[in-house]
mmCIF file of N, CA and C in Angstrom:
data_model
loop_
_atom_site.group_PDB
_atom_site.id
_atom_site.type_symbol
_atom_site.label_atom_id
_atom_site.label_comp_id
_atom_site.label_asym_id
_atom_site.label_seq_id
_atom_site.Cartn_x
_atom_site.Cartn_y
_atom_site.Cartn_z
ATOM 1 N N UNK A 1148 0.906 -1.084 0.768
ATOM 2 C CA UNK A 1148 0.225 0.445 -0.369
ATOM 3 C C UNK A 1148 0.601 1.327 0.138
ATOM 4 N N UNK A 1149 -0.014 2.506 -0.432
ATOM 5 C CA UNK A 1149 0.758 3.954 -0.631
ATOM 6 C C UNK A 1149 -0.037 4.791 0.437
ATOM 7 N N UNK A 1150 0.546 5.269 1.376
ATOM 8 C CA UNK A 1150 0.111 6.201 2.045
ATOM 9 C C UNK A 1150 -0.364 7.176 1.570
ATOM 10 N N UNK A 1151 -1.754 7.350 1.307
ATOM 11 C CA UNK A 1151 -2.479 9.091 0.593
ATOM 12 C C UNK A 1151 -2.295 10.003 1.644
ATOM 13 N N UNK A 1152 -2.617 9.466 2.553
ATOM 14 C CA UNK A 1152 -3.148 10.543 3.645
ATOM 15 C C UNK A 1152 -3.074 10.338 5.472
ATOM 16 N N UNK A 1153 -2.690 11.268 6.000
ATOM 17 C CA UNK A 1153 -2.638 10.954 7.341
ATOM 18 C C UNK A 1153 -3.408 11.769 8.677
ATOM 19 N N UNK A 1154 -4.001 11.400 9.710
ATOM 20 C CA UNK A 1154 -4.608 12.174 9.958
ATOM 21 C C UNK A 1154 -5.089 11.682 11.594
ATOM 22 N N UNK A 1155 -4.539 12.647 12.338
ATOM 23 C CA UNK A 1155 -4.521 12.894 13.761
ATOM 24 C C UNK A 1155 -5.566 12.821 14.497
ATOM 25 N N UNK A 1156 -6.238 11.392 14.976
ATOM 26 C CA UNK A 1156 -7.271 11.494 16.148
ATOM 27 C C UNK A 1156 -7.442 11.385 17.175
ATOM 28 N N UNK A 1157 -7.435 12.223 18.063
ATOM 29 C CA UNK A 1157 -6.325 11.852 19.077
ATOM 30 C C UNK A 1157 -5.415 12.098 19.625
ATOM 31 N N UNK A 1158 -5.519 10.858 20.554
ATOM 32 C CA UNK A 1158 -4.298 9.576 20.558
ATOM 33 C C UNK A 1158 -3.951 8.960 19.063
ATOM 34 N N UNK A 1159 -4.528 8.931 18.482
ATOM 35 C CA UNK A 1159 -4.050 7.637 17.382
ATOM 36 C C UNK A 1159 -3.814 8.171 15.779
ATOM 37 N N UNK A 1160 -2.851 7.947 15.104
ATOM 38 C CA UNK A 1160 -3.094 8.267 13.624
ATOM 39 C C UNK A 1160 -4.368 7.155 12.750
ATOM 40 N N UNK A 1161 -4.401 8.123 12.088
ATOM 41 C CA UNK A 1161 -5.354 6.813 11.060
ATOM 42 C C UNK A 1161 -4.925 7.346 9.641
ATOM 43 N N UNK A 1162 -4.250 6.520 9.289
ATOM 44 C CA UNK A 1162 -3.607 6.196 7.610
ATOM 45 C C UNK A 1162 -4.027 5.510 6.508
ATOM 46 N N UNK A 1163 -4.648 6.714 6.070
ATOM 47 C CA UNK A 1163 -5.878 6.400 4.878
ATOM 48 C C UNK A 1163 -4.445 5.186 3.566
ATOM 49 N N UNK A 1164 -5.315 4.507 3.181
ATOM 50 C CA UNK A 1164 -3.417 3.877 2.181
ATOM 51 C C UNK A 1164 -4.684 3.441 0.924
ATOM 52 N N UNK A 1165 -3.735 3.283 -0.334
ATOM 53 C CA UNK A 1165 -4.085 3.279 -1.682
ATOM 54 C C UNK A 1165 -2.876 1.466 -1.841
ATOM 55 N N UNK A 1166 -4.023 0.609 -2.461
ATOM 56 C CA UNK A 1166 -3.567 -0.554 -2.263
ATOM 57 C C UNK A 1166 -2.601 -0.271 -3.812
ATOM 58 N N UNK A 1167 -1.328 -0.356 -3.607
ATOM 59 C CA UNK A 1167 -0.695 -0.969 -5.929
ATOM 60 C C UNK A 1167 -0.348 -1.714 -5.679
ATOM 61 N N UNK A 1168 -0.269 -2.712 -5.078
ATOM 62 C CA UNK A 1168 -0.133 -4.335 -5.189
ATOM 63 C C UNK A 1168 -1.098 -5.410 -4.691
ATOM 64 N N UNK A 1169 -1.019 -6.813 -5.012
ATOM 65 C CA UNK A 1169 -1.761 -7.704 -4.178
ATOM 66 C C UNK A 1169 -1.189 -8.592 -4.561
ATOM 67 N N UNK A 1170 -1.602 -10.199 -3.778
ATOM 68 C CA UNK A 1170 -1.275 -11.452 -3.803
ATOM 69 C C UNK A 1170 -2.764 -12.060 -2.853
ATOM 70 N N UNK A 1171 -3.135 -13.005 -4.158
ATOM 71 C CA UNK A 1171 -4.299 -13.476 -3.071
ATOM 72 C C UNK A 1171 -2.947 -15.242 -3.326
ATOM 73 N N UNK A 1172 -3.748 -15.249 -2.115
ATOM 74 C CA UNK A 1172 -3.633 -17.392 -1.933
ATOM 75 C C UNK A 1172 -4.922 -17.913 -1.096
ATOM 76 N N UNK A 1173 -5.204 -18.820 -2.222
ATOM 77 C CA UNK A 1173 -6.324 -19.792 -0.767
ATOM 78 C C UNK A 1173 -6.209 -20.284 0.323
ATOM 79 N N UNK A 1174 -6.572 -19.282 1.216
ATOM 80 C CA UNK A 1174 -5.515 -19.729 2.465
ATOM 81 C C UNK A 1174 -6.998 -19.151 3.688
ATOM 82 N N UNK A 1175 -6.856 -19.767 4.986
ATOM 83 C CA UNK A 1175 -7.674 -19.137 5.478
ATOM 84 C C UNK A 1175 -7.016 -17.767 5.740
ATOM 85 N N UNK A 1176 -8.078 -17.121 6.267
ATOM 86 C CA UNK A 1176 -7.348 -15.222 6.248
ATOM 87 C C UNK A 1176 -6.289 -15.454 8.037
ATOM 88 N N UNK A 1177 -5.591 -13.999 7.856
ATOM 89 C CA UNK A 1177 -5.016 -13.575 9.417
ATOM 90 C C UNK A 1177 -6.157 -13.003 9.744
ATOM 91 N N UNK A 1178 -6.232 -13.567 11.239
ATOM 92 C CA UNK A 1178 -7.189 -12.144 11.571
ATOM 93 C C UNK A 1178 -6.408 -12.298 12.676
ATOM 94 N N UNK A 1179 -6.340 -10.817 13.736
ATOM 95 C CA UNK A 1179 -5.637 -10.687 14.903
ATOM 96 C C UNK A 1179 -6.952 -9.491 15.837
ATOM 97 N N UNK A 1180 -7.131 -10.456 16.934
ATOM 98 C CA UNK A 1180 -8.162 -9.444 17.443
ATOM 99 C C UNK A 1180 -8.165 -9.296 18.900
ATOM 100 N N UNK A 1181 -8.278 -8.494 20.007
ATOM 101 C CA UNK A 1181 -7.401 -9.148 21.194
ATOM 102 C C UNK A 1181 -7.262 -8.861 21.520
ATOM 103 N N UNK A 1182 -5.429 -8.472 20.996
ATOM 104 C CA UNK A 1182 -4.739 -8.862 21.325
ATOM 105 C C UNK A 1182 -3.799 -10.810 20.963
ATOM 106 N N UNK A 1183 -4.648 -11.612 20.100
ATOM 107 C CA UNK A 1183 -4.426 -12.877 19.669
ATOM 108 C C UNK A 1183 -4.910 -12.811 18.287
ATOM 109 N N UNK A 1184 -4.401 -14.034 17.775
ATOM 110 C CA UNK A 1184 -4.765 -14.274 16.139
ATOM 111 C C UNK A 1184 -5.746 -15.340 16.434
ATOM 112 N N UNK A 1185 -6.670 -15.172 15.860
ATOM 113 C CA UNK A 1185 -7.520 -16.132 15.437
ATOM 114 C C UNK A 1185 -8.239 -16.753 14.392
ATOM 115 N N UNK A 1186 -9.460 -17.473 14.516
ATOM 116 C CA UNK A 1186 -9.224 -18.092 13.515
ATOM 117 C C UNK A 1186 -11.001 -17.942 13.267
ATOM 118 N N UNK A 1187 -11.178 -18.018 11.817
ATOM 119 C CA UNK A 1187 -12.655 -17.743 11.508
ATOM 120 C C UNK A 1187 -14.001 -18.962 11.731
ATOM 121 N N UNK A 1188 -15.151 -18.979 12.154
ATOM 122 C CA UNK A 1188 -15.437 -20.397 12.131
ATOM 123 C C UNK A 1188 -17.032 -20.621 11.889
ATOM 124 N N UNK A 1189 -17.446 -21.313 11.167
ATOM 125 C CA UNK A 1189 -18.992 -21.463 10.711
ATOM 126 C C UNK A 1189 -20.027 -21.185 12.321
ATOM 127 N N UNK A 1190 -20.563 -19.961 11.978
ATOM 128 C CA UNK A 1190 -21.995 -20.350 12.842
ATOM 129 C C UNK A 1190 -22.293 -21.469 12.976
ATOM 130 N N UNK A 1191 -22.696 -22.030 14.316
ATOM 131 C CA UNK A 1191 -23.875 -23.234 14.040
ATOM 132 C C UNK A 1191 -25.271 -22.722 14.273
ATOM 133 N N UNK A 1192 -26.594 -23.104 14.587
ATOM 134 C CA UNK A 1192 -27.877 -22.994 14.621
ATOM 135 C C UNK A 1192 -28.207 -23.558 16.236
ATOM 136 N N UNK A 1193 -28.599 -22.866 16.665
ATOM 137 C CA UNK A 1193 -29.054 -23.117 17.865
ATOM 138 C C UNK A 1193 -30.786 -22.951 17.865
ATOM 139 N N UNK A 1194 -31.567 -23.619 18.388
ATOM 140 C CA UNK A 1194 -32.927 -23.653 18.314
ATOM 141 C C UNK A 1194 -33.424 -22.680 19.458
ATOM 142 N N UNK A 1195 -34.221 -22.009 19.402
ATOM 143 C CA UNK A 1195 -34.655 -21.478 20.928
ATOM 144 C C UNK A 1195 -35.883 -21.179 21.615
#
């Protein structure tokens, strides 16, 4: 990515980028949330 603009938001800096190149692989996506790497899973149906 190429940085297009920067915005100061409180104590954070928001970067807006432009994708200039990408690669696609048929693998599970990388997900980082709550300080840990996670996996996506199908939601299971439950009866109410």
